[in-house]
Coordinates of C-alpha atoms in Angstrom, one line a residue:
X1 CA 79.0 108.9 83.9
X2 CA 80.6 109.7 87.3
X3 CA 77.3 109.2 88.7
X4 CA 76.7 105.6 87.3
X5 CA 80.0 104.6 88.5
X6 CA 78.9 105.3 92.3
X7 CA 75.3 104.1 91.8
X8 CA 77.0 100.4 90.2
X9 CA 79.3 100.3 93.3
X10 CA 77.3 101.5 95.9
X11 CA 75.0 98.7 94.4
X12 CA 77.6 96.2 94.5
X13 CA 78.3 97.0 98.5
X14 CA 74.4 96.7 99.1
X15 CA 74.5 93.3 97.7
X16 CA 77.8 92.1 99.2
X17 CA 75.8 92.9 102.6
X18 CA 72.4 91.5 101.9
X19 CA 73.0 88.5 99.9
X20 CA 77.2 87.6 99.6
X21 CA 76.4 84.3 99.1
X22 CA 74.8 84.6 95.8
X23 CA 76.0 88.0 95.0
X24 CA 78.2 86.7 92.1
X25 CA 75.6 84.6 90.8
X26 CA 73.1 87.8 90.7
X27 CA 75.9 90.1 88.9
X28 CA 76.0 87.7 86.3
X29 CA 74.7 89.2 83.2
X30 CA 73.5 92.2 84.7
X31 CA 74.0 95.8 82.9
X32 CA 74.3 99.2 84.4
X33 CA 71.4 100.6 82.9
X34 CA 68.9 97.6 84.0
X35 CA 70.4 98.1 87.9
X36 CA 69.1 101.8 87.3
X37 CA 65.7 101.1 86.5
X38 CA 64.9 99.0 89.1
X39 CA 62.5 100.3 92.1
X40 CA 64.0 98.6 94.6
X41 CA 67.3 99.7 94.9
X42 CA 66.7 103.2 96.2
X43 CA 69.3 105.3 93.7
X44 CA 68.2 108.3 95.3
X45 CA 70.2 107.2 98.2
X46 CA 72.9 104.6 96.1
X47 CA 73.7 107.6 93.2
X48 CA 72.6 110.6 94.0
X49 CA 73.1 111.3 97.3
X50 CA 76.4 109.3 97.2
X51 CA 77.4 111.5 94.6
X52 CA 76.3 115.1 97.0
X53 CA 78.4 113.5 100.0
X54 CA 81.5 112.8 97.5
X55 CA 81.2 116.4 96.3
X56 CA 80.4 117.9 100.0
X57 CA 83.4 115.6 101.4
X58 CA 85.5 116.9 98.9
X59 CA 85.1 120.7 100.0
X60 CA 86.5 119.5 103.1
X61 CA 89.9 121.3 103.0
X62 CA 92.7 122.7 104.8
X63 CA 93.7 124.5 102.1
X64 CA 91.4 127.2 99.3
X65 CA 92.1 126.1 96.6
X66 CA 92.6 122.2 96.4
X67 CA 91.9 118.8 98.4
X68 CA 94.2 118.5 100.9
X69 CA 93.3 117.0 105.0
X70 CA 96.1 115.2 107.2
X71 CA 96.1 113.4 110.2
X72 CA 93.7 115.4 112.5
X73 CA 93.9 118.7 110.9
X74 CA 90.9 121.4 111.4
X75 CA 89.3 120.0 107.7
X76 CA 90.0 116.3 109.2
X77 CA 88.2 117.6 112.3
X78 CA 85.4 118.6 109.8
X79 CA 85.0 115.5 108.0
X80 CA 85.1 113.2 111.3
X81 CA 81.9 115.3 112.4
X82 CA 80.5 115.1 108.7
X83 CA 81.0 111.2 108.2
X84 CA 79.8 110.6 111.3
X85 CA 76.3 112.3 111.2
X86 CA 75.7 110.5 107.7
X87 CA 77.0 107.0 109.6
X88 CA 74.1 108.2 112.5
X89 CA 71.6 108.9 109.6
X90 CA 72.3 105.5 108.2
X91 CA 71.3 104.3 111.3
X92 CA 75.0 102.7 112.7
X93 CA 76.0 103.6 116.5
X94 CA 78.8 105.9 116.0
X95 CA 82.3 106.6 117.8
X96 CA 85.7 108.2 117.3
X97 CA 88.4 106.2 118.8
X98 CA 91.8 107.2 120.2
X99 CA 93.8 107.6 117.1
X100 CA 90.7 109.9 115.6
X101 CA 89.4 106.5 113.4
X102 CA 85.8 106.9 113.4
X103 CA 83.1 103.8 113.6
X104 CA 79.6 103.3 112.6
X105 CA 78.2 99.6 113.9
X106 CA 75.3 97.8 113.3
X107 CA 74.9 94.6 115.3
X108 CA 72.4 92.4 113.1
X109 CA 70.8 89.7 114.2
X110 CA 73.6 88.4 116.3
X111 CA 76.0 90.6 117.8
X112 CA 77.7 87.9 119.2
X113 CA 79.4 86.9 115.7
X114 CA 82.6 87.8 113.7
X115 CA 82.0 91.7 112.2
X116 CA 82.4 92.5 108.7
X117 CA 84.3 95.5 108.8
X118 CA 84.4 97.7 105.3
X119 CA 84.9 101.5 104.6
X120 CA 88.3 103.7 103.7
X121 CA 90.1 106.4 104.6
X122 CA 89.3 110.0 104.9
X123 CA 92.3 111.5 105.0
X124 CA 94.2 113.0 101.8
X125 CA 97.4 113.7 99.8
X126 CA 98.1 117.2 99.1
X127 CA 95.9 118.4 95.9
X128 CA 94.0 115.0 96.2
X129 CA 91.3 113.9 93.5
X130 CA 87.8 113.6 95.9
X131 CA 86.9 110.3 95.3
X132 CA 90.5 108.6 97.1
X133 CA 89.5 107.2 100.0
X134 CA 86.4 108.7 100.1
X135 CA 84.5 106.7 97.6
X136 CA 85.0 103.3 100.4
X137 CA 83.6 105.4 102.8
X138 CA 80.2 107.0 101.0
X139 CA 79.5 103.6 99.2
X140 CA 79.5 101.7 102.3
X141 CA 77.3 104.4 104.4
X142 CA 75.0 105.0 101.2
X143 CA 74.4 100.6 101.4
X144 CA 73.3 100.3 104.6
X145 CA 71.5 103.2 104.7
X146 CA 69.4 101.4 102.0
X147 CA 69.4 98.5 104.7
X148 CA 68.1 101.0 107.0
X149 CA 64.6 102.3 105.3
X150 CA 64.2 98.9 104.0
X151 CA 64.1 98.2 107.4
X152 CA 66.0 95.2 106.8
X153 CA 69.3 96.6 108.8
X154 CA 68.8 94.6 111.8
X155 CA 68.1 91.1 110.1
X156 CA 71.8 90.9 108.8
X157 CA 73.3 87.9 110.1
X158 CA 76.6 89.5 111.6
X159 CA 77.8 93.1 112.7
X160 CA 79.2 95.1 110.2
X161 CA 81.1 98.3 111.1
X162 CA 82.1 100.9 108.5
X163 CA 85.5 102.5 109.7
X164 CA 86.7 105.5 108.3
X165 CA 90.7 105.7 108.8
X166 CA 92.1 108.9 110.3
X167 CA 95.5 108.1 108.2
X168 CA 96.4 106.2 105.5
X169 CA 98.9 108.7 103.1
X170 CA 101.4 109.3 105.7
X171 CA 101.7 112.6 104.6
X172 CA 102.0 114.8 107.7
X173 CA 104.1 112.5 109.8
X174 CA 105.5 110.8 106.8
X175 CA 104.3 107.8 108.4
X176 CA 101.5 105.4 107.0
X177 CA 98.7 103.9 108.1
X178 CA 97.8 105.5 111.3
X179 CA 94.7 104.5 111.5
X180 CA 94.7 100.8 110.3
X181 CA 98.0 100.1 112.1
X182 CA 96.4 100.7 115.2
X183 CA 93.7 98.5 115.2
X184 CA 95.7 96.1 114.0
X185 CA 98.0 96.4 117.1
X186 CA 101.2 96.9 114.7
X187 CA 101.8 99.9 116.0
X188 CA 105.2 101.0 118.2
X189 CA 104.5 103.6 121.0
X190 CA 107.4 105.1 119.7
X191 CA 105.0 106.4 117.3
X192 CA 103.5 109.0 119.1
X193 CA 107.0 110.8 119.4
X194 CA 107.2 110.9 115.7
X195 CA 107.2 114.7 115.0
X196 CA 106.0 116.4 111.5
X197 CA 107.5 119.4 109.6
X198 CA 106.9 122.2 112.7
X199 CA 107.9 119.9 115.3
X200 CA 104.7 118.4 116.4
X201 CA 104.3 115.3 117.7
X202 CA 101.7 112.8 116.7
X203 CA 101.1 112.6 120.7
X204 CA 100.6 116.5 120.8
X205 CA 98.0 116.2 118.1
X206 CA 96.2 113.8 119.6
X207 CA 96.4 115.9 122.6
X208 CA 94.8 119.2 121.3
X209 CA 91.8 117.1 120.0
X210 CA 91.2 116.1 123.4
X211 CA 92.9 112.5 123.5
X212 CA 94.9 111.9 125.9
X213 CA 97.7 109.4 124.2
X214 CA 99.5 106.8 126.2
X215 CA 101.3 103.4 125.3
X216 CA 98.3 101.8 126.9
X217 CA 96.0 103.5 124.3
X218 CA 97.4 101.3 121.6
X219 CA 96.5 98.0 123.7
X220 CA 93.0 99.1 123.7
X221 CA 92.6 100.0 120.0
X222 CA 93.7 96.5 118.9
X223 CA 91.1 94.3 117.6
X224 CA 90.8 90.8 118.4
X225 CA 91.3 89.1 115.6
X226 CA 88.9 86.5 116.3
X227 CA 86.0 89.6 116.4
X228 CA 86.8 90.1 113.1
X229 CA 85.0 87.9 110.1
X230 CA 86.5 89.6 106.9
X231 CA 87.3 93.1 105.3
X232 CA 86.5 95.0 102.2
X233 CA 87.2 98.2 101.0
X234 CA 86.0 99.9 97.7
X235 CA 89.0 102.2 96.8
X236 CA 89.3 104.2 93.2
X237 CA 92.4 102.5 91.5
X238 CA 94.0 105.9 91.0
X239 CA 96.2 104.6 88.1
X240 CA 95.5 104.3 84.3
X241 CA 95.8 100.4 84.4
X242 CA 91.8 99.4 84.6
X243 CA 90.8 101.9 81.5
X244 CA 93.5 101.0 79.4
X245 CA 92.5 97.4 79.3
X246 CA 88.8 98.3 79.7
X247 CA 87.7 96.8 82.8
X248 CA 85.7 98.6 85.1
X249 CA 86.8 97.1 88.1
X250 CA 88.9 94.2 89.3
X251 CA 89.7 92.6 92.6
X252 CA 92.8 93.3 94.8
X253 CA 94.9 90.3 95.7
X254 CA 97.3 92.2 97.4
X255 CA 98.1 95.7 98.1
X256 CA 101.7 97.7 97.8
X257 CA 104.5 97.5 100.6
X258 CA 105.8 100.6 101.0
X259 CA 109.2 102.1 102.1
X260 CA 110.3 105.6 102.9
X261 CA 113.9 107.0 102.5
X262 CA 115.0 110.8 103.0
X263 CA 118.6 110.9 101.6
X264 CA 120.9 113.5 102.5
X265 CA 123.6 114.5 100.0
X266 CA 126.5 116.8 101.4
X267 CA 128.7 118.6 99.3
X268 CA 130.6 122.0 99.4
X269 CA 129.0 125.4 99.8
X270 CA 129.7 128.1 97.3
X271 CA 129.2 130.8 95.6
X272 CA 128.0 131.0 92.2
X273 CA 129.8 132.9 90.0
X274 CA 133.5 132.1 91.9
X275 CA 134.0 128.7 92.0
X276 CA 135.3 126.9 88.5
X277 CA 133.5 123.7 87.4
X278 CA 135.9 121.4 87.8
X279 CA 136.3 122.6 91.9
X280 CA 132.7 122.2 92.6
X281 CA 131.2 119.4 94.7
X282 CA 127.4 120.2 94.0
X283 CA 125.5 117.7 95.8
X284 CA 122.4 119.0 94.0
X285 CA 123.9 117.6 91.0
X286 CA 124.7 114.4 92.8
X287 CA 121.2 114.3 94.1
X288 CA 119.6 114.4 90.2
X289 CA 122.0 111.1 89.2
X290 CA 120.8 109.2 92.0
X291 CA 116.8 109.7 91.3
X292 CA 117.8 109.1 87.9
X293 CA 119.8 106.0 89.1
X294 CA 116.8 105.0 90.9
X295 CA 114.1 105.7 88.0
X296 CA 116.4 103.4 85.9
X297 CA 116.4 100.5 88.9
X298 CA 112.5 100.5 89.1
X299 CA 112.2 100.3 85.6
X300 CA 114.6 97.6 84.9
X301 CA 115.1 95.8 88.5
X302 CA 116.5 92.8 86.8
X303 CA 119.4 94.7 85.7
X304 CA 120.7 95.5 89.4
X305 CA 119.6 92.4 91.4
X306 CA 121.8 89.2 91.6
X307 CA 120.9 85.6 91.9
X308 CA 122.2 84.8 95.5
X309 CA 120.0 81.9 96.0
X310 CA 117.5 84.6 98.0
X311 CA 116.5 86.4 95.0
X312 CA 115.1 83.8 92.4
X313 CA 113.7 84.5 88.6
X314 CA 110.4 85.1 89.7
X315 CA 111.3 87.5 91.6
X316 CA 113.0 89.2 89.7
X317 CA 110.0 89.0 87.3
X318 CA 107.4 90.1 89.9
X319 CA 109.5 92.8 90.5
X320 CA 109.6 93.9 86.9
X321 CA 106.2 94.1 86.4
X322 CA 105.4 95.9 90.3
X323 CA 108.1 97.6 91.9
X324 CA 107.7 101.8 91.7
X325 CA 109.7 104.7 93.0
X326 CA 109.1 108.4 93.0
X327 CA 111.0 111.6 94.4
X328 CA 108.6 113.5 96.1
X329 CA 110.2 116.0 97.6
X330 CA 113.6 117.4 97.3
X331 CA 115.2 120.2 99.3
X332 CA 118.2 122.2 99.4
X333 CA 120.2 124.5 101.6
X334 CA 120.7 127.3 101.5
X335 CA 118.4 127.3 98.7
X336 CA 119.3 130.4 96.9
X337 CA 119.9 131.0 93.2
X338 CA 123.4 132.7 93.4
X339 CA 124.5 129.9 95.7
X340 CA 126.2 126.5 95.5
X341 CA 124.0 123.8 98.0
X342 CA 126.1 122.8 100.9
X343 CA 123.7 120.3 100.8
X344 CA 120.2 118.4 99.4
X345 CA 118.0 116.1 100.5
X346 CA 115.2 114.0 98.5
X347 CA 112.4 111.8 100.1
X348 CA 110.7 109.2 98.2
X349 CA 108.6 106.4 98.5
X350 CA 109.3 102.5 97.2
X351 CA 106.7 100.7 96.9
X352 CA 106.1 96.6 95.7

């Protein structure tokens, strides 16, 4: 099964490439099982080899004994090399920029026209499924491979240039989008201060892979938007949404805006077993009735927001039916068992 689903899309990229014009018309009416049988579209390279660089990718890991590679870790080192050698074998020109993002680029026939960029990320969350991010990636590099012993790669009628993102999740700097920011020149330079959990700077990572970071850097990485024809990006939905209403795919319209809080609650340190009920202020209990709070807002938005001539009824409904919350992480100190917090602190991402 898992090996149809990345033949069908790998399929679908090839012919998004090589035909986009009438790639809807040729879809129509078309089954899985007839794609499979045909000579011509190579699923050697499309399904099973896709399938091998999923699983390979996927044993790509900082940690034994699940997924897990952030921003320019050692496994994130790994991959780079790994993607980039398949990008090489699919015949693409290959580079890894400044911010660790790594290219593959075939010109076409006319390297003077808008690029089609497609691909994904290739960093993870912690105890990530193998196919997030990933899948964009493999399915794009698997396509034009096809292109490539077809010998067909050269007679497309633009550039297109696979990137595989250094940072999408956010989750060393608890920052997002890394990689795309950057070429998108959204970026602040104040970025590169940005420090994760042991004190290391996004600058000093760059630095110990051999980049030297500078405000200039992000000037460079910026692409002209006029260089840049369109974008796609294959991406597993990740959510139960697609299966329960039995569609194998659908199209994104938009993607989720997200927002990151870390809340502090402070309350008063104590021992355990000495201080009465009714003389505590726990913030750890505090803590729980605000992500409880929060659970209930996202649920039912409608009951917290006011009509203030900003926030209109369909708003209010789009919200309903999109807005999500989750407490990913909560802390306290001291963090002992016989001890009253003299503080906690939760992070969580909103996202619409």
């Amino acid at each position: 099964m898992i090996s149809t689903f990345i033949f069908f899309h790998s399929f679908l990229f090839l012919y998004i490439l090589s035909t986009p014009s009438s790639c809807s018309s040729f879809l129509s009416g078309i089954e899985t099982g007839d794609l499979e049988k045909r000579g011509d579209l190579f699923p050697q390279i499309l399904r099973d080899e896709a399938v091998a660089r999923l699983v390979e990718l996927g044993k790509v890991s900082d940690a034994n004994d699940y997924l897990e590679r952030t921003f320019l870790s050692p496994a994130t080192t790994r991959a780079i090399n790994l993607i980039r050698k398949w990008m090489e074998d699919a015949g693409l020109r290959t580079w890894v920029d400044q911010m660790g993002n790594v290219h593959g680029r075939v010109e076409g026939a006319n390297a003077n026209a808008e690029a089609l960029l497609v691909g994904s990320h290739m960093d993870t969350v912690v105890d990530a499924g193998k196919f997030d991010g990933a899948l964009g990636i493999v399915s794009a590099i698997s396509a034009l491979k096809v292109m490539h012993v077809n010998g067909k790669l050269q007679n497309l009628t633009r550039p297109v240039e696979v990137i595989a993102f250094c940072d999408e999740e956010g989750v060393r700097f608890q920052t997002t989008f890394l990689g795309s920011g950057a070429l998108a020149g959204i970026l602040p330079a104040t970025t590169l201060e940005i420090p994760d959990k042991r004190n290391v700077t996004v600058k000093d990572v760059l630095k110990e892979n051999s980049i030297e970071a500078a405000e200039e850097m992000f000037l460079q990485l910026k692409y002209d938007p006029k260089s840049v024809w369109g974008y796609v990006e294959l991406h597993i939905e990740q959510g139960p949404v697609l299966e329960q209403v039995g569609f194998p795919l659908g199209v994104v319209k938009g993607i989720a805006g997200q927002t990151r809080l870390k809340v502090t609650v402070r309350g008063s340190q104590g021992h355990a077993g000495t201080v009465p009920m009714s003389m505590r202020q726990d913030p750890m209990v505090a803590a729980a009735e605000q992500i409880v709070l929060m659970e209930s807002l996202c649920k039912h938005p409608e009951e917290y927001l006011s009509y203030d001539g900003r926030c209109s009824g369909s708003s209010i409904k789009s919200l309903s039916s999109s807005l999500v919350c989750t407490v990913g992480e909560i802390s306290t100190w001291p963090s002992a068992s016989n001890v009253i917090p003299g503080q906690a602190s939760d992070e969580f991402p909103k996202s619409c």
